[in-house]
Coordinates of C-alpha atoms in Angstrom, one line a residue:
M1 CA -88.8 98.1 271.5
T2 CA -85.6 96.2 270.6
L3 CA -85.4 92.5 271.1
R4 CA -82.2 90.4 271.1
P5 CA -82.2 87.5 268.5
R6 CA -82.8 84.8 271.1
A7 CA -85.6 86.7 272.8
L8 CA -87.1 87.5 269.4
L9 CA -87.1 83.8 268.5
A10 CA -88.8 82.9 271.8
F11 CA -91.3 85.7 271.2
V12 CA -92.1 84.4 267.7
L13 CA -92.5 80.8 268.9
A14 CA -94.7 81.9 271.8
A15 CA -96.9 83.9 269.4
L16 CA -97.0 81.0 266.9
G17 CA -98.0 78.6 269.7
T18 CA -100.8 80.9 270.8
A19 CA -102.1 81.1 267.3
L20 CA -102.0 77.4 266.7
A21 CA -103.5 76.4 270.1
P22 CA -107.1 76.5 269.0
S23 CA -106.2 74.4 265.9
L24 CA -104.3 71.8 267.9
A25 CA -107.3 71.6 270.3
R26 CA -109.7 71.0 267.4
A27 CA -107.3 68.4 265.9
Q28 CA -107.7 66.1 268.9
A29 CA -109.0 62.8 267.6
P30 CA -112.6 61.9 268.2
V31 CA -113.5 58.6 269.9
I32 CA -116.1 56.1 268.8
L33 CA -118.4 55.2 271.7
S34 CA -120.7 52.5 270.3
V35 CA -121.5 50.5 267.2
S36 CA -124.8 48.7 267.1
Y37 CA -127.5 47.4 264.8
N38 CA -131.1 46.2 265.1
S39 CA -133.4 44.2 262.9
T40 CA -136.5 42.2 263.2
F41 CA -134.8 39.2 261.6
P42 CA -132.2 36.9 263.2
S43 CA -130.3 36.8 259.9
Q44 CA -130.5 38.9 256.8
Y45 CA -131.7 37.9 253.4
I46 CA -132.0 39.6 250.0
G47 CA -134.3 42.6 250.4
S48 CA -134.4 42.6 254.2
T49 CA -133.4 45.8 256.0
L50 CA -131.4 46.5 259.1
S51 CA -130.6 49.7 261.0
V52 CA -127.0 50.5 261.9
Q53 CA -126.0 53.1 264.5
V54 CA -122.7 54.7 265.6
T55 CA -122.0 57.3 268.3
A56 CA -118.8 59.3 268.9
I57 CA -117.4 62.0 271.1
Q58 CA -114.9 64.7 270.9
P59 CA -113.0 64.4 274.3
L60 CA -112.0 67.5 276.2
T61 CA -108.5 68.6 275.4
G62 CA -106.1 66.5 277.4
T63 CA -108.6 63.8 278.2
A64 CA -108.1 61.5 275.2
E65 CA -107.9 58.5 277.4
P66 CA -111.1 57.1 279.1
I67 CA -111.6 57.5 282.8
P68 CA -110.9 54.2 284.5
V69 CA -113.9 52.8 286.2
S70 CA -115.2 49.5 287.8
V71 CA -118.6 48.2 288.7
T72 CA -119.2 48.7 292.4
A73 CA -122.9 47.7 292.6
Y74 CA -125.9 46.8 290.6
T75 CA -129.6 45.9 290.8
A76 CA -131.1 43.3 288.5
G77 CA -133.9 43.6 286.0
P78 CA -134.7 46.0 283.1
S79 CA -135.5 48.7 285.6
G80 CA -132.3 48.1 287.5
S81 CA -129.1 50.0 287.5
V82 CA -125.3 49.7 287.6
T83 CA -123.0 51.8 289.7
L84 CA -119.5 52.7 288.6
G85 CA -116.6 53.9 290.7
G86 CA -113.8 56.0 289.4
L87 CA -111.6 59.0 289.9
F88 CA -114.2 61.6 288.8
A89 CA -113.4 64.2 291.5
G90 CA -110.8 66.6 290.2
T91 CA -111.2 65.2 286.7
V92 CA -114.8 66.1 285.8
S93 CA -116.3 69.5 286.4
S94 CA -119.5 69.6 288.4
G95 CA -122.5 69.7 286.1
A96 CA -120.6 68.3 283.1
Y97 CA -121.9 65.4 281.1
I98 CA -120.2 62.1 281.5
Y99 CA -120.7 59.6 278.6
V100 CA -120.5 55.9 279.4
S101 CA -120.5 53.1 276.8
D102 CA -120.3 49.4 276.9
G103 CA -119.6 49.3 273.1
L104 CA -123.2 48.7 272.2
R105 CA -125.1 51.5 273.9
V106 CA -124.4 54.9 275.5
W107 CA -125.6 56.4 278.7
R108 CA -125.2 60.1 279.6
V109 CA -125.3 61.4 283.2
T110 CA -124.7 64.8 284.7
Y111 CA -121.8 64.8 287.2
A112 CA -122.8 65.9 290.6
G113 CA -119.6 65.2 292.5
G114 CA -118.0 62.3 294.2
N115 CA -116.4 59.2 292.7
V116 CA -119.4 57.1 291.8
I117 CA -122.1 57.4 289.1
T118 CA -125.2 55.3 288.6
L119 CA -126.7 54.4 285.3
D120 CA -130.2 53.2 284.5
A121 CA -132.6 53.1 281.6
A122 CA -133.5 56.8 282.0
D123 CA -129.9 57.7 281.3
L124 CA -129.7 56.0 277.9
L125 CA -128.9 58.5 275.1
P126 CA -130.7 60.5 273.8
T127 CA -133.5 60.7 276.4
A128 CA -131.1 61.2 279.3
E129 CA -131.7 64.3 281.4
G130 CA -135.4 64.3 280.5
E131 CA -134.8 65.3 276.9
S132 CA -137.5 64.1 274.5
I133 CA -135.6 64.1 271.3
G134 CA -134.7 60.9 269.5
D135 CA -135.5 57.3 269.8
I136 CA -133.5 54.8 271.7
P137 CA -132.3 52.1 269.2
A138 CA -134.1 48.8 269.6
S139 CA -130.9 47.0 270.6
W140 CA -130.0 49.3 273.5
P141 CA -132.5 48.7 276.3
V142 CA -130.9 46.3 278.9
A143 CA -133.0 43.3 279.7
D144 CA -131.2 42.7 283.0
Y145 CA -128.7 45.2 284.5
S146 CA -127.0 42.4 286.5
S147 CA -125.7 41.2 283.1
L148 CA -123.4 44.3 283.1
A149 CA -121.7 43.3 286.3
N150 CA -118.5 42.2 284.5
T151 CA -118.7 44.6 281.6
T152 CA -115.8 46.9 280.6
F153 CA -117.1 50.4 280.3
S154 CA -115.5 53.4 278.4
V155 CA -116.1 56.7 280.2
Y156 CA -115.4 60.1 278.7
T157 CA -116.2 63.7 279.1
G158 CA -116.5 66.0 276.1
T159 CA -118.9 66.9 273.3
L160 CA -121.1 64.4 271.5
V161 CA -120.5 64.3 267.7
T162 CA -123.7 65.4 266.1
E163 CA -124.9 66.8 262.8
A164 CA -123.9 70.2 264.1
T165 CA -120.2 69.1 264.6
P166 CA -118.2 70.8 261.7
Q167 CA -116.8 68.4 259.1
A168 CA -118.1 65.3 260.9
Q169 CA -118.4 62.1 258.8
L170 CA -119.4 58.8 260.2
S171 CA -119.8 55.4 258.5
V172 CA -119.8 51.7 259.2
D173 CA -118.2 48.8 257.4
I174 CA -120.4 45.7 257.3
G175 CA -118.2 42.6 257.3
Q176 CA -115.8 42.9 254.3
F177 CA -118.5 43.5 251.7
A178 CA -120.2 46.9 252.3
Q179 CA -119.6 50.4 253.7
V180 CA -122.6 52.5 254.7
V181 CA -122.6 56.3 255.3
L182 CA -124.4 57.3 258.5
Y183 CA -126.6 60.3 259.1
D184 CA -127.7 62.5 262.0
N185 CA -130.0 64.7 260.0
G186 CA -133.4 63.1 260.6
G187 CA -133.4 61.6 257.1
N188 CA -131.7 58.9 255.2
G189 CA -132.9 56.3 257.7
D190 CA -132.0 58.5 260.8
A191 CA -134.8 59.0 263.3
V192 CA -134.1 62.5 264.7
A193 CA -131.7 65.2 263.7
G194 CA -128.9 66.2 266.1
D195 CA -129.4 63.4 268.7
G196 CA -125.9 62.1 268.2
I197 CA -127.0 58.6 267.1
W198 CA -125.8 58.4 263.6
T199 CA -127.9 55.9 261.7
A200 CA -128.4 54.3 258.3
Q201 CA -130.7 51.7 256.8
Y202 CA -129.0 48.9 254.9
Q203 CA -130.9 46.7 252.5
T204 CA -129.3 43.3 251.9
P205 CA -128.3 43.0 248.2
N206 CA -128.1 40.0 245.9
L207 CA -124.3 39.4 245.8
G208 CA -124.5 35.7 245.1
S209 CA -122.9 34.7 248.4
V210 CA -123.6 33.8 252.0
V211 CA -121.7 35.5 254.8
T212 CA -121.9 34.2 258.4
D213 CA -120.9 36.0 261.6
A214 CA -120.3 39.4 259.9
Y215 CA -119.4 42.2 262.4
F216 CA -119.8 46.0 262.0
Y217 CA -116.8 48.4 262.2
G218 CA -117.4 52.0 263.1
E219 CA -115.5 54.9 261.4
C220 CA -115.5 58.6 262.4
L221 CA -113.8 61.5 260.8
V222 CA -114.0 65.1 262.4
G223 CA -112.2 67.9 260.7
G224 CA -110.1 65.5 258.7
V225 CA -108.9 63.6 261.9
S226 CA -109.9 60.0 262.3
A227 CA -111.1 58.5 265.5
S228 CA -108.4 57.2 267.9
N229 CA -110.2 53.9 267.9
E230 CA -111.1 53.8 264.2
G231 CA -112.6 50.6 263.1
L232 CA -114.2 49.8 266.5
Q233 CA -115.8 46.4 266.2
S234 CA -119.4 45.8 267.3
S235 CA -120.1 43.2 269.9
Q236 CA -123.0 42.0 267.7
D237 CA -122.7 39.9 264.6
V238 CA -125.2 38.8 261.9
S239 CA -125.3 36.5 259.0
F240 CA -126.3 37.6 255.5
D241 CA -127.8 35.2 252.9
M242 CA -127.2 37.2 249.7
E243 CA -127.7 34.3 247.3
L244 CA -131.0 33.4 245.6
P245 CA -131.9 29.7 245.7
A246 CA -131.3 28.0 242.4
I247 CA -131.7 24.6 240.6
L248 CA -128.2 23.7 239.4
T249 CA -128.9 20.5 237.6
E250 CA -132.0 18.5 236.6
S251 CA -132.6 15.2 234.9
E252 CA -135.4 12.6 234.4
T253 CA -135.0 8.9 234.7
T254 CA -137.3 5.9 235.2
T255 CA -137.2 3.0 237.6
N256 CA -137.4 0.8 234.5
S257 CA -136.2 1.1 230.9
N258 CA -136.2 4.2 228.7
Y259 CA -137.7 3.7 225.3
N260 CA -136.2 6.0 222.6
G261 CA -135.4 8.5 225.2
D262 CA -138.9 8.6 226.6
L263 CA -139.7 7.8 230.2
Y264 CA -141.4 4.5 230.6
L265 CA -144.2 4.1 233.2
S266 CA -146.0 0.8 233.5
S267 CA -149.8 1.0 233.0
Q268 CA -150.2 -2.5 234.4
V269 CA -149.5 -1.5 238.0
E270 CA -150.1 2.3 237.9
G271 CA -149.6 3.9 241.3
Q272 CA -147.7 0.9 242.8
S273 CA -144.1 1.1 243.8
V274 CA -141.8 -1.7 242.7
T275 CA -141.8 -3.2 246.2
N276 CA -145.6 -3.1 246.5
A277 CA -146.1 -4.5 243.0
A278 CA -143.8 -7.4 243.8
A279 CA -145.7 -8.2 246.9
V280 CA -149.0 -8.2 245.1
E281 CA -147.9 -10.0 242.0
P282 CA -144.2 -10.7 241.6
V283 CA -144.5 -11.3 237.9
L284 CA -145.5 -7.6 237.4
A285 CA -142.5 -6.3 239.3
A286 CA -140.2 -6.2 236.3
S287 CA -142.7 -4.1 234.3
C288 CA -143.5 -1.7 237.2
A289 CA -141.9 1.7 236.5
Q290 CA -142.1 5.2 237.9
A291 CA -140.6 8.5 236.8
Q292 CA -137.9 9.9 238.9
F293 CA -137.0 13.6 238.6
N294 CA -133.5 14.4 239.9
F295 CA -132.2 17.8 240.8
S296 CA -129.5 19.6 242.7
V297 CA -129.6 23.0 244.4
N298 CA -127.0 25.6 245.3
K299 CA -127.5 25.8 249.1
A300 CA -129.2 24.3 252.1
N301 CA -132.4 25.7 253.7
T302 CA -134.2 25.3 250.5
T303 CA -137.3 23.4 249.3
V304 CA -137.9 22.0 245.8
L305 CA -141.3 21.3 244.3
V306 CA -141.8 19.4 241.0
T307 CA -145.0 20.1 239.1
I308 CA -146.1 18.1 236.1
G309 CA -148.6 19.1 233.4
G310 CA -148.7 22.8 233.7
S311 CA -147.5 25.9 235.6
P312 CA -149.9 27.8 237.8
A313 CA -148.6 31.0 236.1
L314 CA -149.4 29.7 232.6
T315 CA -152.9 29.6 231.0
T316 CA -151.9 27.7 227.8
N317 CA -149.9 24.5 227.3
V318 CA -146.3 24.9 226.5
T319 CA -144.5 23.1 223.6
S320 CA -141.3 21.1 224.3
D321 CA -138.9 19.8 221.6
N322 CA -141.4 20.8 219.0
H323 CA -144.0 18.5 220.4
P324 CA -147.2 20.0 221.9
A325 CA -147.6 19.4 225.6
Y326 CA -150.6 17.2 226.4
P327 CA -153.3 18.8 228.6
M328 CA -153.7 17.4 232.0
V329 CA -154.7 18.4 235.5
P330 CA -151.3 19.5 237.0
V331 CA -149.9 17.4 239.8
T332 CA -147.3 18.7 242.3
L333 CA -145.1 16.0 243.8
P334 CA -144.2 15.9 247.5
A335 CA -141.7 18.6 248.5
Y336 CA -138.1 17.8 248.9
V337 CA -136.5 19.8 251.7
F338 CA -132.8 20.4 252.1
P339 CA -132.5 21.3 255.9
N340 CA -130.1 23.8 257.5
G341 CA -126.6 22.3 257.4
A342 CA -127.4 19.8 254.7
Q343 CA -124.1 18.5 253.1
T344 CA -125.8 16.7 250.2
L345 CA -127.6 19.0 247.9
H346 CA -129.0 16.4 245.5
G347 CA -132.6 15.3 245.7
W348 CA -135.4 13.6 243.7
A349 CA -139.2 13.3 243.4
I350 CA -141.1 10.2 242.1
W351 CA -144.2 10.3 239.8
N352 CA -146.5 7.3 239.4
G353 CA -148.2 8.7 236.3
A354 CA -151.3 10.2 237.9
D355 CA -152.6 13.7 237.4
G356 CA -153.8 16.1 240.0
N357 CA -157.2 14.2 240.3
G358 CA -155.5 10.9 240.7
N359 CA -156.3 9.7 237.2
Y360 CA -153.5 8.1 235.2
V361 CA -152.6 10.0 232.1
P362 CA -152.2 8.5 228.7
D363 CA -149.0 8.3 226.7
G364 CA -147.8 11.8 225.7
V365 CA -145.5 14.7 226.2
Y366 CA -145.9 16.6 229.5
Q367 CA -144.2 19.7 230.8
V368 CA -142.2 19.4 234.0
Y369 CA -141.5 22.4 236.2
Y370 CA -138.9 22.6 239.0
Y371 CA -139.6 25.3 241.7
V372 CA -137.1 26.2 244.4
Y373 CA -137.5 28.6 247.3
D374 CA -135.6 29.1 250.6
T375 CA -136.7 29.5 254.2
D376 CA -136.8 33.3 253.8
G377 CA -139.5 32.8 251.1
L378 CA -137.2 33.9 248.2
S379 CA -137.9 32.0 245.0
G380 CA -135.3 31.0 242.5
V381 CA -135.6 30.7 238.7
T382 CA -138.1 28.0 237.6
V383 CA -136.6 25.3 235.5
T384 CA -138.7 23.5 232.9

């Protein structure tokens, strides 16, 4: 067969187009459907763990844009439903899966015709259509379906991205400080292999910082092609306290004079405050003195305890400045609490000279311990 040059060129281009068509179809960008997390803690602290999930889909060729829908009806309650209206007829094949997401969770329904679909708890991925695989993430169940009345939904047809999807890589950025690789293999924190809910467990590290209102950003790569909505932001946010509590400064003073650098406590009015002593016998007010232990901490939501005369963790007395620490029954002074939102992070504790049994100690050298812990139960370094 003899072809003229122009016809030959057309033939070559047609053949090349046919050969490349499957590659072009595979190269269509995936779409991230949902980004979510769940945890038993309202905020995260060092050592706590949260679960992060991302789902994605490979849209059918030529259907890269979501199907426009609107809420047409709903019934309230956790066992309620929401009905979506859209141009499904002529767009979706009968019997095909339709994936619906509100950004947090994903439903999957089988299209049976018409221009409406109804979603309820039984349609949540991955248990939709009676399948038994997988576990629904704890943050997915809807407490009241009427809350979805004004929600914007993304609706797609196509193939869910799972472990079986060639060259699929999913991850999530947590705020601006961490990236976590996700899995759909039934391991590495993922519940069940192949259910399309890519999951990872993230343990909060000690980064020496506090991050509030951190969001999660989903990432999906299939066959080297990034998702068309790469970096989809979660609707949920969480705070991370990644800083151990710490005593920043400490000092000891007395409410009266210091003698040669030693704290002076009056033995004449032991246990009396200056005000009480003056009321009882004004002449003694000038000699009444108590020890004041001053400290500052690095953050709010912390509590400081000052213990004198020994540490519960120690069985022998400790020497200080080459002087042996005198034995005494340890006494812990009232806790000083820095509440949430505290702007002033300086506090103090007062000691009247009594030991843990209420007996006043003789002159001597006594060890002082500063303990600090936060509302998450994390302890900082003890200062002595």
